[in-house]
Amino acid sequence: MRWLIAVALFALVGCKQQPSEKQQQAAEGAGSAAPAAKKLVIGFSQVGAESAWRTAETKSIRGEAEKRGVELKFADAQGKQANQINALTSFIAQKVDAIVLAPVVETGWESVLMQAKEANIPVILVDRGIKVSDESLYTTLIASDFVEEGRMAAEWLAKKTNGKANIFELQGTTGAAPAIDRKKGFEEALKKYPEMVILKSQSADFTRAKGKEVMEAFIKSDREKIQAVYAHNDDMALGAIQALEEAGMNPGKDVTLISIDGVKGAFEAMVAGKLNATVECNPLMGPIVFDTITKVKAGEKVPKFIQSKDQLFEQSTAAQVISTREY
Ligand code: GZL
């Protein structure tokens, strides 16, 4: 009789053998899948689309966001700081995970960056720096050293012209870090060459159209004196080349031109013998921007300044490297 009860009990309880370890793991695995990582949401306030360089930078950052499955809220400021401040205010209200800012000018950022800090939203500066009393208002700046770019341009030009030239300078956007620092570095290096003289210097806002317009004015007032042109970016240099050619002058031969950026148009102009040199300022920032955001969001410390490396290119090598250019 007892054996009957044992059998009944056994049947009631069922033959629940202990699951094997493998079965246990399988059950846990299936039931408790780690929650999918939350999609990063990043606000990107871009200066505008004033130059080929800017377009290349935008393409690099947007492309990298897509590749990494990051939701990028993109705002084009059309060159106006007020639009950038409005965009940042909106990003803060939307509680984005981080803000990427390419600041059109150096000053006027304290208030909106204080709001980002209070909202605990890290701000990554790309390609242009800012002047703030409290450097904790931004996490890091990823950019080239514009002062060094100006020095490189001046040293190259001095060698090319044997230390003697009347120079006409096309400055970038007034108040923008690259315009201020490229001018500073150029003038600093020229101190060693007393016969290298900047006869005229004017802003052409980093655009091709304004570069042409300002060069036309230089030609009108000082045609006979123009021996060299220093443009803070390739787009303005290409505009100047157009103006010089339309005036029947010989850019790249009678007038030596050097600019900065290293965009495809500059290499084409060097191959055509119309531009003499350009200092590359790499705009392909997408990968480093998102690598940096990943570190910041993981609580890792990052340097206050992450410098892009620059390189000078001349006519002599333009033809062999142009096919390798990515922007
Ligand atoms: C440099 C960038 C400058 C480029 C220009 O980092 O801010 O702005 O040199 C662009 O082409 O307009």
Short mmCIF file of C-alpha atoms and ligand atoms in Angstrom, two decimals:
data_model
loop_
_atom_site.label_atom_id
_atom_site.label_comp_id
_atom_site.label_asym_id
_atom_site.label_seq_id
_atom_site.Cartn_x
_atom_site.Cartn_y
_atom_site.Cartn_z
CA MET A 1 0.00 0.00 0.00
CA ARG A 2 2.77 2.41 0.94
CA TRP A 3 4.32 1.93 -2.46
CA LEU A 4 0.99 3.04 -4.00
CA ILE A 5 1.08 6.31 -2.01
CA ALA A 6 4.71 6.90 -3.04
CA VAL A 7 3.82 6.38 -6.69
CA ALA A 8 0.82 8.71 -6.36
CA LEU A 9 2.89 11.37 -4.66
CA PHE A 10 5.56 11.03 -7.29
CA ALA A 11 2.92 11.37 -10.05
CA LEU A 12 1.41 14.46 -8.32
CA VAL A 13 4.73 16.23 -7.98
CA GLY A 14 5.55 15.17 -11.50
CA CYS A 15 8.92 13.95 -12.44
CA LYS A 16 10.45 17.30 -11.88
CA GLN A 17 14.09 16.51 -12.16
CA GLN A 18 16.37 19.47 -11.38
CA PRO A 19 16.93 21.30 -14.75
CA SER A 20 20.44 20.81 -16.04
CA GLU A 21 22.73 23.80 -15.77
CA LYS A 22 22.48 24.24 -19.56
CA GLN A 23 18.67 24.35 -19.37
CA GLN A 24 18.91 26.88 -16.51
CA GLN A 25 21.17 29.17 -18.56
CA ALA A 26 18.92 28.83 -21.62
CA ALA A 27 15.86 29.77 -19.54
CA GLU A 28 17.62 32.78 -18.01
CA GLY A 29 18.97 33.83 -21.37
CA ALA A 30 15.60 33.80 -23.07
CA GLY A 31 13.63 35.37 -20.25
CA SER A 32 15.96 38.14 -19.15
CA ALA A 33 17.42 39.62 -22.37
CA ALA A 34 19.40 42.74 -21.45
CA PRO A 35 17.26 45.80 -22.23
CA ALA A 36 18.26 47.27 -25.62
CA ALA A 37 20.74 50.11 -25.12
CA LYS A 38 18.88 53.45 -25.25
CA LYS A 39 19.38 55.25 -28.60
CA LEU A 40 21.65 58.25 -28.19
CA VAL A 41 19.97 61.56 -29.05
CA ILE A 42 22.43 64.33 -30.00
CA GLY A 43 21.73 67.96 -30.90
CA PHE A 44 24.10 69.38 -33.55
CA SER A 45 24.16 73.15 -34.15
CA GLN A 46 26.08 73.82 -37.37
CA VAL A 47 27.32 77.26 -38.54
CA GLY A 48 25.71 77.00 -41.98
CA ALA A 49 26.81 75.93 -45.48
CA GLU A 50 29.16 78.81 -46.35
CA SER A 51 31.98 76.73 -47.80
CA ALA A 52 32.89 73.35 -49.26
CA TRP A 53 34.76 72.66 -46.04
CA ARG A 54 31.61 73.25 -43.97
CA THR A 55 29.56 70.98 -46.21
CA ALA A 56 32.19 68.25 -45.83
CA GLU A 57 32.12 68.60 -42.04
CA THR A 58 28.32 68.36 -41.96
CA LYS A 59 28.38 65.28 -44.21
CA SER A 60 30.98 63.60 -42.00
CA ILE A 61 29.09 64.18 -38.74
CA ARG A 62 25.66 63.31 -40.14
CA GLY A 63 27.05 60.24 -41.90
CA GLU A 64 28.75 58.97 -38.76
CA ALA A 65 25.60 59.47 -36.67
CA GLU A 66 23.63 57.38 -39.15
CA LYS A 67 26.32 54.69 -39.20
CA ARG A 68 26.22 54.46 -35.38
CA GLY A 69 22.42 54.55 -35.08
CA VAL A 70 22.51 57.87 -33.25
CA GLU A 71 19.46 60.16 -33.51
CA LEU A 72 20.97 63.48 -34.68
CA LYS A 73 18.86 66.62 -34.37
CA PHE A 74 20.53 68.91 -36.96
CA ALA A 75 20.14 72.71 -36.97
CA ASP A 76 21.73 74.90 -39.71
CA ALA A 77 22.17 78.43 -38.31
CA GLN A 78 22.73 80.14 -41.69
CA GLY A 79 25.73 81.88 -40.13
CA LYS A 80 23.73 83.55 -37.31
CA GLN A 81 24.64 83.12 -33.64
CA ALA A 82 21.05 83.88 -32.57
CA ASN A 83 19.89 80.83 -34.52
CA GLN A 84 22.53 78.70 -32.80
CA ILE A 85 21.46 79.91 -29.36
CA ASN A 86 17.82 79.12 -30.19
CA ALA A 87 18.82 75.65 -31.40
CA LEU A 88 20.76 74.94 -28.19
CA THR A 89 17.85 76.15 -26.07
CA SER A 90 15.58 73.75 -27.94
CA PHE A 91 18.03 70.84 -27.57
CA ILE A 92 18.15 71.49 -23.80
CA ALA A 93 14.34 71.51 -23.60
CA GLN A 94 14.31 68.19 -25.46
CA LYS A 95 16.82 66.80 -22.94
CA VAL A 96 19.26 65.53 -25.58
CA ASP A 97 22.12 63.32 -24.37
CA ALA A 98 24.81 65.71 -25.64
CA ILE A 99 25.19 68.85 -27.77
CA VAL A 100 27.67 69.28 -30.63
CA LEU A 101 28.31 72.97 -31.39
CA ALA A 102 30.33 74.53 -34.21
CA PRO A 103 30.26 78.09 -32.85
CA VAL A 104 30.04 80.74 -35.57
CA VAL A 105 31.84 83.32 -33.38
CA GLU A 106 33.98 83.17 -30.22
CA THR A 107 31.90 85.18 -27.76
CA GLY A 108 28.31 85.38 -26.42
CA TRP A 109 27.86 81.75 -25.31
CA GLU A 110 27.92 81.94 -21.47
CA SER A 111 24.18 82.10 -20.85
CA VAL A 112 23.03 79.23 -23.08
CA LEU A 113 25.99 77.05 -22.08
CA MET A 114 25.14 77.68 -18.41
CA GLN A 115 21.64 76.33 -19.14
CA ALA A 116 23.19 73.21 -20.75
CA LYS A 117 25.45 72.75 -17.71
CA GLU A 118 22.52 73.08 -15.31
CA ALA A 119 20.65 70.48 -17.39
CA ASN A 120 23.73 68.25 -17.11
CA ILE A 121 24.08 68.08 -20.92
CA PRO A 122 27.72 67.89 -22.11
CA VAL A 123 28.69 70.31 -24.91
CA ILE A 124 31.29 69.19 -27.47
CA LEU A 125 32.75 72.09 -29.52
CA VAL A 126 33.82 71.19 -33.05
CA ASP A 127 36.10 73.10 -35.44
CA ARG A 128 35.90 76.50 -33.75
CA GLY A 129 36.71 77.57 -30.19
CA ILE A 130 34.96 80.05 -27.90
CA LYS A 131 36.00 82.56 -25.26
CA VAL A 132 34.26 81.89 -21.92
CA SER A 133 35.16 82.90 -18.33
CA ASP A 134 34.34 79.39 -17.11
CA GLU A 135 35.88 76.60 -19.22
CA SER A 136 33.68 74.03 -17.52
CA LEU A 137 30.86 75.32 -19.75
CA TYR A 138 32.06 72.95 -22.46
CA THR A 139 33.54 69.47 -22.24
CA THR A 140 36.09 69.60 -25.06
CA LEU A 141 37.05 71.34 -28.33
CA ILE A 142 37.85 69.17 -31.36
CA ALA A 143 39.61 71.44 -33.89
CA SER A 144 42.75 72.37 -35.77
CA ASP A 145 45.31 74.82 -34.40
CA PHE A 146 44.45 77.90 -36.50
CA VAL A 147 47.38 79.96 -35.22
CA GLU A 148 49.72 77.21 -36.45
CA GLU A 149 47.90 77.13 -39.81
CA GLY A 150 48.54 80.88 -40.15
CA ARG A 151 52.21 80.41 -39.29
CA MET A 152 52.56 77.56 -41.84
CA ALA A 153 51.00 79.75 -44.55
CA ALA A 154 53.32 82.68 -43.77
CA GLU A 155 56.49 80.57 -43.67
CA TRP A 156 55.61 78.94 -46.98
CA LEU A 157 54.81 82.29 -48.63
CA ALA A 158 58.03 83.90 -47.37
CA LYS A 159 60.08 81.08 -48.86
CA LYS A 160 58.14 81.14 -52.12
CA THR A 161 58.64 84.91 -52.56
CA ASN A 162 62.20 85.02 -51.17
CA GLY A 163 61.01 87.08 -48.21
CA LYS A 164 59.69 90.02 -50.27
CA ALA A 165 56.03 90.53 -51.23
CA ASN A 166 53.07 92.88 -51.03
CA ILE A 167 50.32 90.72 -49.53
CA PHE A 168 46.55 91.14 -49.77
CA GLU A 169 44.66 89.20 -47.10
CA LEU A 170 41.12 87.80 -47.33
CA GLN A 171 39.95 87.23 -43.76
CA GLY A 172 37.26 84.78 -42.69
CA THR A 173 34.08 85.66 -40.80
CA THR A 174 34.59 88.57 -38.40
CA GLY A 175 34.76 87.30 -34.82
CA ALA A 176 35.21 83.65 -35.79
CA ALA A 177 38.07 81.78 -34.10
CA PRO A 178 39.65 80.61 -37.39
CA ALA A 179 39.65 84.15 -38.77
CA ILE A 180 41.14 85.66 -35.62
CA ASP A 181 43.79 82.97 -35.16
CA ARG A 182 44.79 82.47 -38.81
CA LYS A 183 45.47 86.21 -38.96
CA LYS A 184 47.35 86.10 -35.65
CA GLY A 185 49.58 83.19 -36.68
CA PHE A 186 50.29 84.69 -40.11
CA GLU A 187 51.30 88.09 -38.70
CA GLU A 188 53.37 86.48 -35.93
CA ALA A 189 55.46 84.48 -38.44
CA LEU A 190 55.83 87.47 -40.81
CA LYS A 191 57.66 89.42 -38.11
CA LYS A 192 60.82 87.55 -39.20
CA TYR A 193 60.43 88.91 -42.76
CA PRO A 194 60.38 92.75 -42.78
CA GLU A 195 59.86 92.90 -46.56
CA MET A 196 56.72 90.73 -46.38
CA VAL A 197 54.07 93.42 -46.07
CA ILE A 198 50.28 93.00 -45.67
CA LEU A 199 49.12 95.99 -47.72
CA LYS A 200 45.37 95.33 -47.35
CA SER A 201 43.28 92.96 -45.22
CA GLN A 202 39.51 92.58 -45.30
CA SER A 203 36.87 90.02 -44.33
CA ALA A 204 35.22 88.05 -47.14
CA ASP A 205 33.22 85.87 -44.71
CA PHE A 206 34.70 82.52 -45.81
CA THR A 207 32.60 82.55 -49.00
CA ARG A 208 33.64 82.33 -52.66
CA ALA A 209 31.31 85.15 -53.72
CA LYS A 210 32.64 87.59 -51.12
CA GLY A 211 36.21 86.51 -51.90
CA LYS A 212 35.67 87.51 -55.54
CA GLU A 213 34.03 90.81 -54.53
CA VAL A 214 36.79 91.87 -52.12
CA MET A 215 39.52 90.85 -54.60
CA GLU A 216 37.81 92.96 -57.28
CA ALA A 217 38.01 95.93 -54.90
CA PHE A 218 41.71 95.22 -54.20
CA ILE A 219 42.38 95.07 -57.97
CA LYS A 220 40.51 98.31 -58.52
CA SER A 221 42.50 100.18 -55.87
CA ASP A 222 45.93 98.49 -56.03
CA ARG A 223 46.26 96.34 -59.16
CA GLU A 224 49.96 97.13 -59.71
CA LYS A 225 50.89 96.31 -56.12
CA ILE A 226 49.31 92.86 -55.84
CA GLN A 227 52.05 90.22 -55.60
CA ALA A 228 50.53 87.69 -53.16
CA VAL A 229 47.15 86.74 -51.71
CA TYR A 230 46.62 85.01 -48.34
CA ALA A 231 43.06 83.70 -48.00
CA HIS A 232 41.80 82.21 -44.71
CA ASN A 233 39.99 79.52 -46.70
CA ASP A 234 40.00 77.95 -50.16
CA ASP A 235 36.54 79.21 -51.11
CA MET A 236 37.65 82.84 -50.81
CA ALA A 237 40.87 82.03 -52.70
CA LEU A 238 38.84 80.50 -55.55
CA GLY A 239 36.73 83.66 -55.68
CA ALA A 240 39.90 85.77 -55.77
CA ILE A 241 41.31 83.63 -58.61
CA GLN A 242 38.14 84.30 -60.60
CA ALA A 243 38.48 88.06 -60.03
CA LEU A 244 42.18 88.07 -60.99
CA GLU A 245 41.50 86.14 -64.21
CA GLU A 246 38.59 88.41 -65.16
CA ALA A 247 40.98 91.37 -64.73
CA GLY A 248 43.40 89.73 -67.15
CA MET A 249 45.89 88.88 -64.41
CA ASN A 250 47.72 85.59 -63.93
CA PRO A 251 46.85 83.92 -60.57
CA GLY A 252 49.44 81.30 -59.55
CA LYS A 253 52.10 82.96 -61.71
CA ASP A 254 52.26 86.79 -61.46
CA VAL A 255 50.27 86.59 -58.20
CA THR A 256 51.13 83.91 -55.63
CA LEU A 257 48.14 82.57 -53.71
CA ILE A 258 48.00 80.49 -50.54
CA SER A 259 44.88 79.48 -48.64
CA ILE A 260 43.66 77.04 -45.98
CA ASP A 261 41.24 74.06 -45.89
CA GLY A 262 42.50 71.67 -48.56
CA VAL A 263 39.14 71.09 -50.27
CA LYS A 264 38.91 69.39 -53.69
CA GLY A 265 38.43 72.74 -55.49
CA ALA A 266 41.78 73.90 -54.14
CA PHE A 267 43.54 70.82 -55.51
CA GLU A 268 41.87 71.35 -58.88
CA ALA A 269 43.08 74.98 -58.87
CA MET A 270 46.62 73.86 -57.95
CA VAL A 271 46.61 71.27 -60.76
CA ALA A 272 45.50 74.08 -63.11
CA GLY A 273 48.41 76.21 -61.83
CA LYS A 274 46.14 78.96 -60.40
CA LEU A 275 46.54 78.30 -56.66
CA ASN A 276 50.06 77.78 -55.29
CA ALA A 277 49.44 76.04 -51.95
CA THR A 278 46.82 75.20 -49.33
CA VAL A 279 47.09 74.19 -45.67
CA GLU A 280 44.76 71.28 -44.99
CA CYS A 281 42.29 71.74 -42.10
CA ASN A 282 40.57 68.38 -41.84
CA PRO A 283 36.74 68.60 -41.67
CA LEU A 284 36.12 64.83 -41.44
CA MET A 285 35.30 65.01 -37.73
CA GLY A 286 32.44 62.50 -37.54
CA PRO A 287 34.34 59.52 -36.08
CA ILE A 288 36.27 61.50 -33.43
CA VAL A 289 33.13 63.40 -32.43
CA PHE A 290 31.12 60.26 -31.67
CA ASP A 291 34.08 58.41 -30.13
CA THR A 292 34.41 61.40 -27.77
CA ILE A 293 30.68 61.50 -26.95
CA THR A 294 30.77 57.76 -26.16
CA LYS A 295 33.65 58.32 -23.72
CA VAL A 296 31.97 61.33 -22.11
CA LYS A 297 28.68 59.48 -21.64
CA ALA A 298 30.61 56.57 -20.09
CA GLY A 299 32.05 59.01 -17.57
CA GLU A 300 35.56 58.90 -19.01
CA LYS A 301 37.71 62.04 -18.86
CA VAL A 302 38.62 63.55 -22.25
CA PRO A 303 41.23 66.24 -23.03
CA LYS A 304 39.98 69.85 -23.13
CA PHE A 305 41.43 70.20 -26.65
CA ILE A 306 41.55 67.36 -29.20
CA GLN A 307 43.69 68.67 -32.07
CA SER A 308 43.22 67.71 -35.74
CA LYS A 309 46.53 67.35 -37.57
CA ASP A 310 47.16 69.69 -40.52
CA GLN A 311 49.44 69.41 -43.55
CA LEU A 312 50.50 71.85 -46.31
CA PHE A 313 50.00 70.84 -49.95
CA GLU A 314 51.69 72.53 -52.95
CA GLN A 315 51.17 72.54 -56.72
CA SER A 316 54.10 70.12 -57.12
CA THR A 317 52.22 67.25 -55.40
CA ALA A 318 48.60 68.26 -56.15
CA ALA A 319 48.22 66.12 -59.27
CA GLN A 320 49.38 62.93 -57.55
CA VAL A 321 47.29 63.33 -54.38
CA ILE A 322 44.04 64.80 -55.78
CA SER A 323 42.54 61.35 -56.38
CA THR A 324 43.05 60.47 -52.69
CA ARG A 325 41.16 63.50 -51.39
CA GLU A 326 37.98 62.61 -49.47
CA TYR A 327 36.41 66.08 -49.52
C1 GZL B 1 37.67 75.78 -39.76
C2 GZL B 1 36.27 76.25 -40.14
C3 GZL B 1 36.31 77.29 -41.22
C4 GZL B 1 36.87 76.78 -42.56
C5 GZL B 1 36.02 77.53 -43.52
O1 GZL B 1 37.59 74.84 -38.72
O2 GZL B 1 35.61 76.81 -39.01
O3 GZL B 1 34.97 77.70 -41.48
O4 GZL B 1 38.23 77.04 -42.72
C6 GZL B 1 34.67 77.44 -42.86
O5 GZL B 1 35.99 77.01 -44.83
O6 GZL B 1 33.79 78.37 -43.37
#
